[in-house]
Amino acid sequence: MRFIERESGLKKVLRSFDSFIAINLALAVAFFTLFLILPVLSSAVEAFLDKGAISLRPIIEVLTNPEYVRLPPSLEVVRVEPVYGIVNGSVVPLGYIVSIGRYGPDFGKLVNSLFVSFTTAAIATVLGVIAAFVMSRYRFPGKSVFGVLLIVPLLATPFVNGYVIGRVFGRDGLINMFVREVLGFRNVTIELVGLPAVILVQSLSFFPIVYLNAYASMINLDPSLEEQAENLGSSGLRLFRTITFPLSLPGVAAGAALVFIFSLEDLGAPIGVKAAFGLGLHNKLLSYDVYDHFRKAYALELVSRSAYAVTFLMLLISSVGFILIRSYVSLRQYAMLSKGGRWAPRVRSVKGWRKVAVPLGLAIILAITSFPQIGTILMAFSDWAITGTAPRNFRIEYFLTIASDADIVRAIGNSVRYSLMALAVMVLVGGGLAYITSRRRVPGSGVLDLLATLPIAIPGIVIGVGYMTFFNTYFRGTILSPVDYPTNLLVFTYSARRIPFVVRPIYAGLQQVHVSLEEAAHNLGASRNRVYLTVILPLIIGNVVAGALTAFVYSMNEVSTSLLLGARDPERAPLTYWISDRIGGQTLGAVSAAAAACVLLMILQLASIAISNTILRQRVSFLGV
Amino acid sequence: MSIELVQVSKRFGKVLAVDKVSVEIEKGEFFTFLGPSGCGKTTTLRIIAGLEIPDEGRVIMDGADITYLPPHKRDTAMVFQNYALWPHMTVFENVAYGLKVRKYPKEEIRRKVKEVLELVRLEGLEDRYPTQLSGGQQQRVALARALVVEPKALLLDEPLSNLDAKLRIEMREELKRIQKSLNITAVYVTHDQEEAMVLSDRIAVMNRGRVVQIGSPEELYGRPKTLFVATFIGKYNILEGVVREVEGDTVSIESSGVRIRGVLPSSDVKPSVGEVVYAVFRPHGAYLKPSSDRDNEFFGKISLVSYLGEHLEVRVETKLGKMLIYLPPDFRLPLGESIKFYVPQHNVLVYPKKGEEVYSV
Ligand SMILES: Nc1ncnc2c1ncn2[C@@H]1O[C@H](COP(=O)(O)OP(=O)(O)OP(=O)(O)O)[C@@H](O)[C@H]1O
Ligand SMILES: [Mg+2]
């Protein structure tokens, strides 16, 4: 009788690591600890420090400060003011200004932020769900064109989108030209500023996120679920309300939550609107507040305590949202009965008047939601930014000013450099992470899975602030010091924030590669590293490239940390920092340069989407919880 | 190579997939794990390959303990149920992979691949991709890929289950031919008892993670040690009864008022008088003429006759229920006629009902 020993639990765990798994796991854990968790935690800790002691005072001070929570709030959304002029030596009324959003609503920065994020998420959800339902369930003239065009609103035009709104809704804007010249109300001027302007800009920019998520879950619904309902006599709106919508709720909810978080942390709209209208209620938001605190402080030590308290509150709000949505989505997993549209979804042809109405409705949604992009292009190629009401004087010279703008040229180089370096980090860490989580060989891979999506949920501002406190405390005097080399840190803020874009497609690719393909190679004597290089990588290379492209583009577009850290070393700051600088610039042509830079970013993004789609032969829907 | 599993167990969460399995497989033997779906066959094979590590027990190859040796350091080659051919490599590249890993010179790789493709009769398909092959061809590529590295043991997980019936029989013979000509140890996994019977030198029947009996095909068919094995392998008739008399290994039972005499298949179990048991006999075990006066005699009406080539399968409605018997092909009796047949005592095996399991699909 041989002696049979029982394996201890620890031994068993250790045995499931070979060097490949161990190295990748160590890499992932080290990366997330150092570049995400610790910085975020340290920013949170700062919020509870008051003169070196642990205290709730900074938080309480924020919550009781009327700047942050205004009681009672101002609800004067619309104010009509007469405009007087002097005619022949006497003061006479010339007309009226209808101001929307200039004096209200204002609930104080904290509640304003919540209000804006909720409203934006709601509007984006309505638009996104309608578009997704129509696109996933109906066949109508021009559908394939819409399929492509619906990407346009997703193209990033940071800051400039807000400025475009100013050009449209400002006192000299397109709307007023329309009111005066076309409608004939010569003495009425309308303006849209403040929170409504921010909500408008953000809803337009973020609605594709809901659209993509809702579309994906509607496409992935088991068609028999709908067929069964139709079979029982349900159709049209009732079918949508009782079956399609409830079943695609996980996707919709995930999209809505993302919009909420993106809106909460957005700096582009407040800064863009400010550039058009000057400081106003549109700047009474948490994100702008933190940015402003850090921008104005000469030294990090001088940043007020309330900035950290606000950062913490943002983290709290977004994490609660993230946790709620994650548990909700996983509870509702039943709806996502399959991954990847293996079955053909139910698509019906529209009939009669709807043949016109459906494309027309979509076209209107599309025209409105892609106005920031259209406006940016107009601004880059006309004198719209310089002179008045409507874009005139189209020529390429405005666009070309960018080439002679030394700051912008240098900034493009900087951005490309940081993004490429971040890309290397992301592919290295993200590839291993995706492998470990998809193969679930290691206990605790669920935690890694969570880590891989977490960055989406953490506002960029929180990460930026976290880096400044953490690396200033523990890496002082090194190349990672935010005082001496703030922009070096951008490589890591980009990688930490954008790594989900790399992990998701690689993970999806690995799901398609049956594990026995790997085992067969392993069994024939290949080491894990060799298996990875000769069997797995060739099979998922398309996904790796697609993920890398997306991550690169979104690094180039990154705003929050680029601004926070870039402002501390403008020489080495990335492109988005300089766009924000130019959009607020007073010199002639500055805004055109900003718009031109955004056009470049759009071209980059379009190219990457085109390449990814060709490689993967399917729409990459890259945003989701 | 000889392979030994010593008290091997493997658990997945709450499922005990493999439960204290011990077997000794000899060099050059064709050894099969046979059992119903989910009984732990694949897991056992994967433990031999090193793709799973057992929670308890040892895996010994040629006397060396390799329980924890990673798969790529074991000299085994596995043929997967889904073949696991790499879609981005040609047939040649698939087959050459293991040789490249072993750092063979280019010329030798080419020669060996050519040889093995001839062996599995796939000459000329080197440059095709797996998707351009039929199921049978893919299966042979998978086999070639495993054989070419001259492994000490060939592990096969239901390699024929994805093929149609005719091809399955062809490939079965091919497999046996190749295995014998190379004199390689083969460990085979299947749920198809006929396949196991045809191919194997020895079979381990598994149920619920345990090996319930190991033996040659003849032993398993003729002397199944448990009711499960008896009912899993081959066709059978089963009667429930109460023990009236036990004498040595012969038992006399009563079923619906009829006396049936049978034998105990193993000396481990001894039912006591009054215990409920099952009596099992094969269709082969019935004859039209008695061989001794101790034969069991049954009487009934013919309800179905099927011609199965070398014999007739006859269904008889008896007082004890339907029975299936095989009769010589020259036998002639129309449906509905009465028939009397005899089952010698040694052809009836008696199993206790308690704690035993009848296999039913
Ligand atoms: N990786 C795994 N995780 C969890 N449970 C598993 C895993 N692999 C196998 N099992 C479970 O262990 C048991 C035995 O599985 P195994 O694959 O060995 O059965 P099998 O005899 O090969 O069945 P089949 O004939 O269906 O292939 C089953 O209940 C199965 O569900
Ligand atoms: Mg199996």
mmCIF file with all atom_site columns, N, CA and C in Angstrom, chain B residues 190-236:
data_model
loop_
_atom_site.group_PDB
_atom_site.id
_atom_site.type_symbol
_atom_site.label_atom_id
_atom_site.label_alt_id
_atom_site.label_comp_id
_atom_site.label_asym_id
_atom_site.label_entity_id
_atom_site.label_seq_id
_atom_site.pdbx_PDB_ins_code
_atom_site.Cartn_x
_atom_site.Cartn_y
_atom_site.Cartn_z
_atom_site.occupancy
_atom_site.B_iso_or_equiv
_atom_site.pdbx_formal_charge
_atom_site.auth_seq_id
_atom_site.auth_comp_id
_atom_site.auth_asym_id
_atom_site.auth_atom_id
_atom_site.pdbx_PDB_model_num
ATOM 1   N N  . THR B 1 190 ? -14.388 6.251   -24.254 1.00 0.00 ? 190 THR B N  1
ATOM 2   C CA . THR B 1 190 ? -15.603 6.228   -25.058 1.00 0.00 ? 190 THR B CA 1
ATOM 3   C C  . THR B 1 190 ? -16.811 5.906   -24.189 1.00 0.00 ? 190 THR B C  1
ATOM 4   N N  . HIS B 1 191 ? -17.970 6.270   -24.689 1.00 0.00 ? 191 HIS B N  1
ATOM 5   C CA . HIS B 1 191 ? -19.190 5.837   -24.010 1.00 0.00 ? 191 HIS B CA 1
ATOM 6   C C  . HIS B 1 191 ? -19.886 4.764   -24.840 1.00 0.00 ? 191 HIS B C  1
ATOM 7   N N  . ASP B 1 192 ? -19.239 4.385   -25.951 1.00 0.00 ? 192 ASP B N  1
ATOM 8   C CA . ASP B 1 192 ? -19.841 3.436   -26.882 1.00 0.00 ? 192 ASP B CA 1
ATOM 9   C C  . ASP B 1 192 ? -19.304 2.048   -26.573 1.00 0.00 ? 192 ASP B C  1
ATOM 10  N N  . GLN B 1 193 ? -20.154 1.205   -25.999 1.00 0.00 ? 193 GLN B N  1
ATOM 11  C CA . GLN B 1 193 ? -19.656 -0.085  -25.527 1.00 0.00 ? 193 GLN B CA 1
ATOM 12  C C  . GLN B 1 193 ? -19.201 -0.980  -26.663 1.00 0.00 ? 193 GLN B C  1
ATOM 13  N N  . GLU B 1 194 ? -19.850 -0.845  -27.822 1.00 0.00 ? 194 GLU B N  1
ATOM 14  C CA . GLU B 1 194 ? -19.461 -1.692  -28.934 1.00 0.00 ? 194 GLU B CA 1
ATOM 15  C C  . GLU B 1 194 ? -18.045 -1.345  -29.394 1.00 0.00 ? 194 GLU B C  1
ATOM 16  N N  . GLU B 1 195 ? -17.792 -0.014  -29.488 1.00 0.00 ? 195 GLU B N  1
ATOM 17  C CA . GLU B 1 195 ? -16.472 0.470   -29.872 1.00 0.00 ? 195 GLU B CA 1
ATOM 18  C C  . GLU B 1 195 ? -15.416 -0.057  -28.891 1.00 0.00 ? 195 GLU B C  1
ATOM 19  N N  . ALA B 1 196 ? -15.744 0.024   -27.633 1.00 0.00 ? 196 ALA B N  1
ATOM 20  C CA . ALA B 1 196 ? -14.803 -0.430  -26.608 1.00 0.00 ? 196 ALA B CA 1
ATOM 21  C C  . ALA B 1 196 ? -14.522 -1.923  -26.759 1.00 0.00 ? 196 ALA B C  1
ATOM 22  N N  . MET B 1 197 ? -15.577 -2.694  -27.002 1.00 0.00 ? 197 MET B N  1
ATOM 23  C CA . MET B 1 197 ? -15.412 -4.140  -27.113 1.00 0.00 ? 197 MET B CA 1
ATOM 24  C C  . MET B 1 197 ? -14.514 -4.496  -28.286 1.00 0.00 ? 197 MET B C  1
ATOM 25  N N  . VAL B 1 198 ? -14.710 -3.815  -29.413 1.00 0.00 ? 198 VAL B N  1
ATOM 26  C CA . VAL B 1 198 ? -13.961 -4.146  -30.620 1.00 0.00 ? 198 VAL B CA 1
ATOM 27  C C  . VAL B 1 198 ? -12.492 -3.770  -30.480 1.00 0.00 ? 198 VAL B C  1
ATOM 28  N N  . LEU B 1 199 ? -12.236 -2.607  -29.886 1.00 0.00 ? 199 LEU B N  1
ATOM 29  C CA . LEU B 1 199 ? -10.884 -2.064  -29.905 1.00 0.00 ? 199 LEU B CA 1
ATOM 30  C C  . LEU B 1 199 ? -9.973  -2.591  -28.798 1.00 0.00 ? 199 LEU B C  1
ATOM 31  N N  . SER B 1 200 ? -10.540 -2.837  -27.631 1.00 0.00 ? 200 SER B N  1
ATOM 32  C CA . SER B 1 200 ? -9.710  -2.881  -26.433 1.00 0.00 ? 200 SER B CA 1
ATOM 33  C C  . SER B 1 200 ? -9.128  -4.239  -26.110 1.00 0.00 ? 200 SER B C  1
ATOM 34  N N  . ASP B 1 201 ? -7.940  -4.202  -25.504 1.00 0.00 ? 201 ASP B N  1
ATOM 35  C CA . ASP B 1 201 ? -7.424  -5.383  -24.843 1.00 0.00 ? 201 ASP B CA 1
ATOM 36  C C  . ASP B 1 201 ? -8.108  -5.516  -23.495 1.00 0.00 ? 201 ASP B C  1
ATOM 37  N N  . ARG B 1 202 ? -8.183  -4.371  -22.797 1.00 0.00 ? 202 ARG B N  1
ATOM 38  C CA . ARG B 1 202 ? -8.892  -4.387  -21.526 1.00 0.00 ? 202 ARG B CA 1
ATOM 39  C C  . ARG B 1 202 ? -9.721  -3.117  -21.409 1.00 0.00 ? 202 ARG B C  1
ATOM 40  N N  . ILE B 1 203 ? -10.776 -3.207  -20.619 1.00 0.00 ? 203 ILE B N  1
ATOM 41  C CA . ILE B 1 203 ? -11.690 -2.086  -20.447 1.00 0.00 ? 203 ILE B CA 1
ATOM 42  C C  . ILE B 1 203 ? -11.886 -1.832  -18.961 1.00 0.00 ? 203 ILE B C  1
ATOM 43  N N  . ALA B 1 204 ? -11.905 -0.540  -18.595 1.00 0.00 ? 204 ALA B N  1
ATOM 44  C CA . ALA B 1 204 ? -12.322 -0.182  -17.243 1.00 0.00 ? 204 ALA B CA 1
ATOM 45  C C  . ALA B 1 204 ? -13.688 0.485   -17.371 1.00 0.00 ? 204 ALA B C  1
ATOM 46  N N  . VAL B 1 205 ? -14.689 -0.137  -16.775 1.00 0.00 ? 205 VAL B N  1
ATOM 47  C CA . VAL B 1 205 ? -16.019 0.466   -16.831 1.00 0.00 ? 205 VAL B CA 1
ATOM 48  C C  . VAL B 1 205 ? -16.144 1.448   -15.678 1.00 0.00 ? 205 VAL B C  1
ATOM 49  N N  . MET B 1 206 ? -16.546 2.668   -15.997 1.00 0.00 ? 206 MET B N  1
ATOM 50  C CA . MET B 1 206 ? -16.662 3.695   -14.961 1.00 0.00 ? 206 MET B CA 1
ATOM 51  C C  . MET B 1 206 ? -18.112 4.089   -14.765 1.00 0.00 ? 206 MET B C  1
ATOM 52  N N  . ASN B 1 207 ? -18.419 4.422   -13.534 1.00 0.00 ? 207 ASN B N  1
ATOM 53  C CA . ASN B 1 207 ? -19.729 4.979   -13.231 1.00 0.00 ? 207 ASN B CA 1
ATOM 54  C C  . ASN B 1 207 ? -19.582 5.939   -12.059 1.00 0.00 ? 207 ASN B C  1
ATOM 55  N N  . ARG B 1 208 ? -20.126 7.140   -12.205 1.00 0.00 ? 208 ARG B N  1
ATOM 56  C CA . ARG B 1 208 ? -20.059 8.153   -11.148 1.00 0.00 ? 208 ARG B CA 1
ATOM 57  C C  . ARG B 1 208 ? -18.653 8.331   -10.594 1.00 0.00 ? 208 ARG B C  1
ATOM 58  N N  . GLY B 1 209 ? -17.693 8.434   -11.478 1.00 0.00 ? 209 GLY B N  1
ATOM 59  C CA . GLY B 1 209 ? -16.333 8.717   -11.057 1.00 0.00 ? 209 GLY B CA 1
ATOM 60  C C  . GLY B 1 209 ? -15.538 7.507   -10.587 1.00 0.00 ? 209 GLY B C  1
ATOM 61  N N  . ARG B 1 210 ? -16.201 6.346   -10.456 1.00 0.00 ? 210 ARG B N  1
ATOM 62  C CA . ARG B 1 210 ? -15.478 5.176   -9.970  1.00 0.00 ? 210 ARG B CA 1
ATOM 63  C C  . ARG B 1 210 ? -15.280 4.146   -11.078 1.00 0.00 ? 210 ARG B C  1
ATOM 64  N N  . VAL B 1 211 ? -14.212 3.384   -10.939 1.00 0.00 ? 211 VAL B N  1
ATOM 65  C CA . VAL B 1 211 ? -14.054 2.234   -11.820 1.00 0.00 ? 211 VAL B CA 1
ATOM 66  C C  . VAL B 1 211 ? -14.811 1.094   -11.183 1.00 0.00 ? 211 VAL B C  1
ATOM 67  N N  . VAL B 1 212 ? -15.804 0.555   -11.905 1.00 0.00 ? 212 VAL B N  1
ATOM 68  C CA . VAL B 1 212 ? -16.586 -0.504  -11.290 1.00 0.00 ? 212 VAL B CA 1
ATOM 69  C C  . VAL B 1 212 ? -16.087 -1.897  -11.670 1.00 0.00 ? 212 VAL B C  1
ATOM 70  N N  . GLN B 1 213 ? -15.449 -2.006  -12.827 1.00 0.00 ? 213 GLN B N  1
ATOM 71  C CA . GLN B 1 213 ? -14.866 -3.301  -13.165 1.00 0.00 ? 213 GLN B CA 1
ATOM 72  C C  . GLN B 1 213 ? -13.814 -3.121  -14.247 1.00 0.00 ? 213 GLN B C  1
ATOM 73  N N  . ILE B 1 214 ? -12.727 -3.879  -14.114 1.00 0.00 ? 214 ILE B N  1
ATOM 74  C CA . ILE B 1 214 ? -11.709 -3.875  -15.155 1.00 0.00 ? 214 ILE B CA 1
ATOM 75  C C  . ILE B 1 214 ? -11.587 -5.289  -15.682 1.00 0.00 ? 214 ILE B C  1
ATOM 76  N N  . GLY B 1 215 ? -11.525 -5.424  -17.008 1.00 0.00 ? 215 GLY B N  1
ATOM 77  C CA . GLY B 1 215 ? -11.359 -6.773  -17.523 1.00 0.00 ? 215 GLY B CA 1
ATOM 78  C C  . GLY B 1 215 ? -11.334 -6.761  -19.035 1.00 0.00 ? 215 GLY B C  1
ATOM 79  N N  . SER B 1 216 ? -11.108 -7.936  -19.616 1.00 0.00 ? 216 SER B N  1
ATOM 80  C CA . SER B 1 216 ? -11.133 -8.053  -21.067 1.00 0.00 ? 216 SER B CA 1
ATOM 81  C C  . SER B 1 216 ? -12.579 -7.926  -21.521 1.00 0.00 ? 216 SER B C  1
ATOM 82  N N  . PRO B 1 217 ? -12.804 -7.624  -22.801 1.00 0.00 ? 217 PRO B N  1
ATOM 83  C CA . PRO B 1 217 ? -14.173 -7.521  -23.298 1.00 0.00 ? 217 PRO B CA 1
ATOM 84  C C  . PRO B 1 217 ? -14.990 -8.778  -22.988 1.00 0.00 ? 217 PRO B C  1
ATOM 85  N N  . GLU B 1 218 ? -14.360 -9.952  -23.150 1.00 0.00 ? 218 GLU B N  1
ATOM 86  C CA . GLU B 1 218 ? -15.099 -11.198 -22.894 1.00 0.00 ? 218 GLU B CA 1
ATOM 87  C C  . GLU B 1 218 ? -15.525 -11.295 -21.437 1.00 0.00 ? 218 GLU B C  1
ATOM 88  N N  . GLU B 1 219 ? -14.609 -10.954 -20.554 1.00 0.00 ? 219 GLU B N  1
ATOM 89  C CA . GLU B 1 219 ? -14.931 -11.020 -19.123 1.00 0.00 ? 219 GLU B CA 1
ATOM 90  C C  . GLU B 1 219 ? -16.099 -10.112 -18.778 1.00 0.00 ? 219 GLU B C  1
ATOM 91  N N  . LEU B 1 220 ? -16.026 -8.880  -19.329 1.00 0.00 ? 220 LEU B N  1
ATOM 92  C CA . LEU B 1 220 ? -17.063 -7.918  -18.984 1.00 0.00 ? 220 LEU B CA 1
ATOM 93  C C  . LEU B 1 220 ? -18.414 -8.365  -19.506 1.00 0.00 ? 220 LEU B C  1
ATOM 94  N N  . TYR B 1 221 ? -18.392 -8.969  -20.682 1.00 0.00 ? 221 TYR B N  1
ATOM 95  C CA . TYR B 1 221 ? -19.658 -9.380  -21.271 1.00 0.00 ? 221 TYR B CA 1
ATOM 96  C C  . TYR B 1 221 ? -20.183 -10.632 -20.576 1.00 0.00 ? 221 TYR B C  1
ATOM 97  N N  . GLY B 1 222 ? -19.286 -11.540 -20.352 1.00 0.00 ? 222 GLY B N  1
ATOM 98  C CA . GLY B 1 222 ? -19.724 -12.828 -19.815 1.00 0.00 ? 222 GLY B CA 1
ATOM 99  C C  . GLY B 1 222 ? -19.853 -12.838 -18.306 1.00 0.00 ? 222 GLY B C  1
ATOM 100 N N  . ARG B 1 223 ? -19.020 -12.099 -17.619 1.00 0.00 ? 223 ARG B N  1
ATOM 101 C CA . ARG B 1 223 ? -19.026 -12.140 -16.158 1.00 0.00 ? 223 ARG B CA 1
ATOM 102 C C  . ARG B 1 223 ? -19.064 -10.734 -15.570 1.00 0.00 ? 223 ARG B C  1
ATOM 103 N N  . PRO B 1 224 ? -20.064 -9.947  -15.911 1.00 0.00 ? 224 PRO B N  1
ATOM 104 C CA . PRO B 1 224 ? -20.107 -8.602  -15.325 1.00 0.00 ? 224 PRO B CA 1
ATOM 105 C C  . PRO B 1 224 ? -20.244 -8.696  -13.805 1.00 0.00 ? 224 PRO B C  1
ATOM 106 N N  . LYS B 1 225 ? -19.357 -7.992  -13.090 1.00 0.00 ? 225 LYS B N  1
ATOM 107 C CA . LYS B 1 225 ? -19.331 -8.136  -11.639 1.00 0.00 ? 225 LYS B CA 1
ATOM 108 C C  . LYS B 1 225 ? -20.485 -7.424  -10.955 1.00 0.00 ? 225 LYS B C  1
ATOM 109 N N  . THR B 1 226 ? -20.980 -6.372  -11.609 1.00 0.00 ? 226 THR B N  1
ATOM 110 C CA . THR B 1 226 ? -22.084 -5.648  -10.974 1.00 0.00 ? 226 THR B CA 1
ATOM 111 C C  . THR B 1 226 ? -23.234 -5.527  -11.955 1.00 0.00 ? 226 THR B C  1
ATOM 112 N N  . LEU B 1 227 ? -24.362 -5.210  -11.391 1.00 0.00 ? 227 LEU B N  1
ATOM 113 C CA . LEU B 1 227 ? -25.554 -5.036  -12.203 1.00 0.00 ? 227 LEU B CA 1
ATOM 114 C C  . LEU B 1 227 ? -25.341 -3.910  -13.210 1.00 0.00 ? 227 LEU B C  1
ATOM 115 N N  . PHE B 1 228 ? -24.631 -2.865  -12.779 1.00 0.00 ? 228 PHE B N  1
ATOM 116 C CA . PHE B 1 228 ? -24.401 -1.739  -13.666 1.00 0.00 ? 228 PHE B CA 1
ATOM 117 C C  . PHE B 1 228 ? -23.646 -2.183  -14.912 1.00 0.00 ? 228 PHE B C  1
ATOM 118 N N  . VAL B 1 229 ? -22.574 -2.945  -14.702 1.00 0.00 ? 229 VAL B N  1
ATOM 119 C CA . VAL B 1 229 ? -21.784 -3.408  -15.845 1.00 0.00 ? 229 VAL B CA 1
ATOM 120 C C  . VAL B 1 229 ? -22.633 -4.323  -16.721 1.00 0.00 ? 229 VAL B C  1
ATOM 121 N N  . ALA B 1 230 ? -23.366 -5.201  -16.086 1.00 0.00 ? 230 ALA B N  1
ATOM 122 C CA . ALA B 1 230 ? -24.198 -6.139  -16.846 1.00 0.00 ? 230 ALA B CA 1
ATOM 123 C C  . ALA B 1 230 ? -25.186 -5.393  -17.723 1.00 0.00 ? 230 ALA B C  1
ATOM 124 N N  . THR B 1 231 ? -25.749 -4.336  -17.193 1.00 0.00 ? 231 THR B N  1
ATOM 125 C CA . THR B 1 231 ? -26.770 -3.630  -17.949 1.00 0.00 ? 231 THR B CA 1
ATOM 126 C C  . THR B 1 231 ? -26.184 -2.584  -18.879 1.00 0.00 ? 231 THR B C  1
ATOM 127 N N  . PHE B 1 232 ? -24.946 -2.157  -18.619 1.00 0.00 ? 232 PHE B N  1
ATOM 128 C CA . PHE B 1 232 ? -24.334 -1.155  -19.487 1.00 0.00 ? 232 PHE B CA 1
ATOM 129 C C  . PHE B 1 232 ? -23.787 -1.779  -20.759 1.00 0.00 ? 232 PHE B C  1
ATOM 130 N N  . ILE B 1 233 ? -23.279 -2.996  -20.607 1.00 0.00 ? 233 ILE B N  1
ATOM 131 C CA . ILE B 1 233 ? -22.639 -3.636  -21.758 1.00 0.00 ? 233 ILE B CA 1
ATOM 132 C C  . ILE B 1 233 ? -23.556 -4.675  -22.371 1.00 0.00 ? 233 ILE B C  1
ATOM 133 N N  . GLY B 1 234 ? -23.878 -4.498  -23.622 1.00 0.00 ? 234 GLY B N  1
ATOM 134 C CA . GLY B 1 234 ? -24.646 -5.479  -24.347 1.00 0.00 ? 234 GLY B CA 1
ATOM 135 C C  . GLY B 1 234 ? -26.130 -5.468  -23.981 1.00 0.00 ? 234 GLY B C  1
ATOM 136 N N  . LYS B 1 235 ? -26.908 -6.247  -24.741 1.00 0.00 ? 235 LYS B N  1
ATOM 137 C CA . LYS B 1 235 ? -28.339 -6.334  -24.445 1.00 0.00 ? 235 LYS B CA 1
ATOM 138 C C  . LYS B 1 235 ? -28.555 -7.368  -23.353 1.00 0.00 ? 235 LYS B C  1
ATOM 139 N N  . TYR B 1 236 ? -29.673 -7.241  -22.652 1.00 0.00 ? 236 TYR B N  1
ATOM 140 C CA . TYR B 1 236 ? -29.879 -8.144  -21.528 1.00 0.00 ? 236 TYR B CA 1
ATOM 141 C C  . TYR B 1 236 ? -31.369 -8.250  -21.222 1.00 0.00 ? 236 TYR B C  1
#
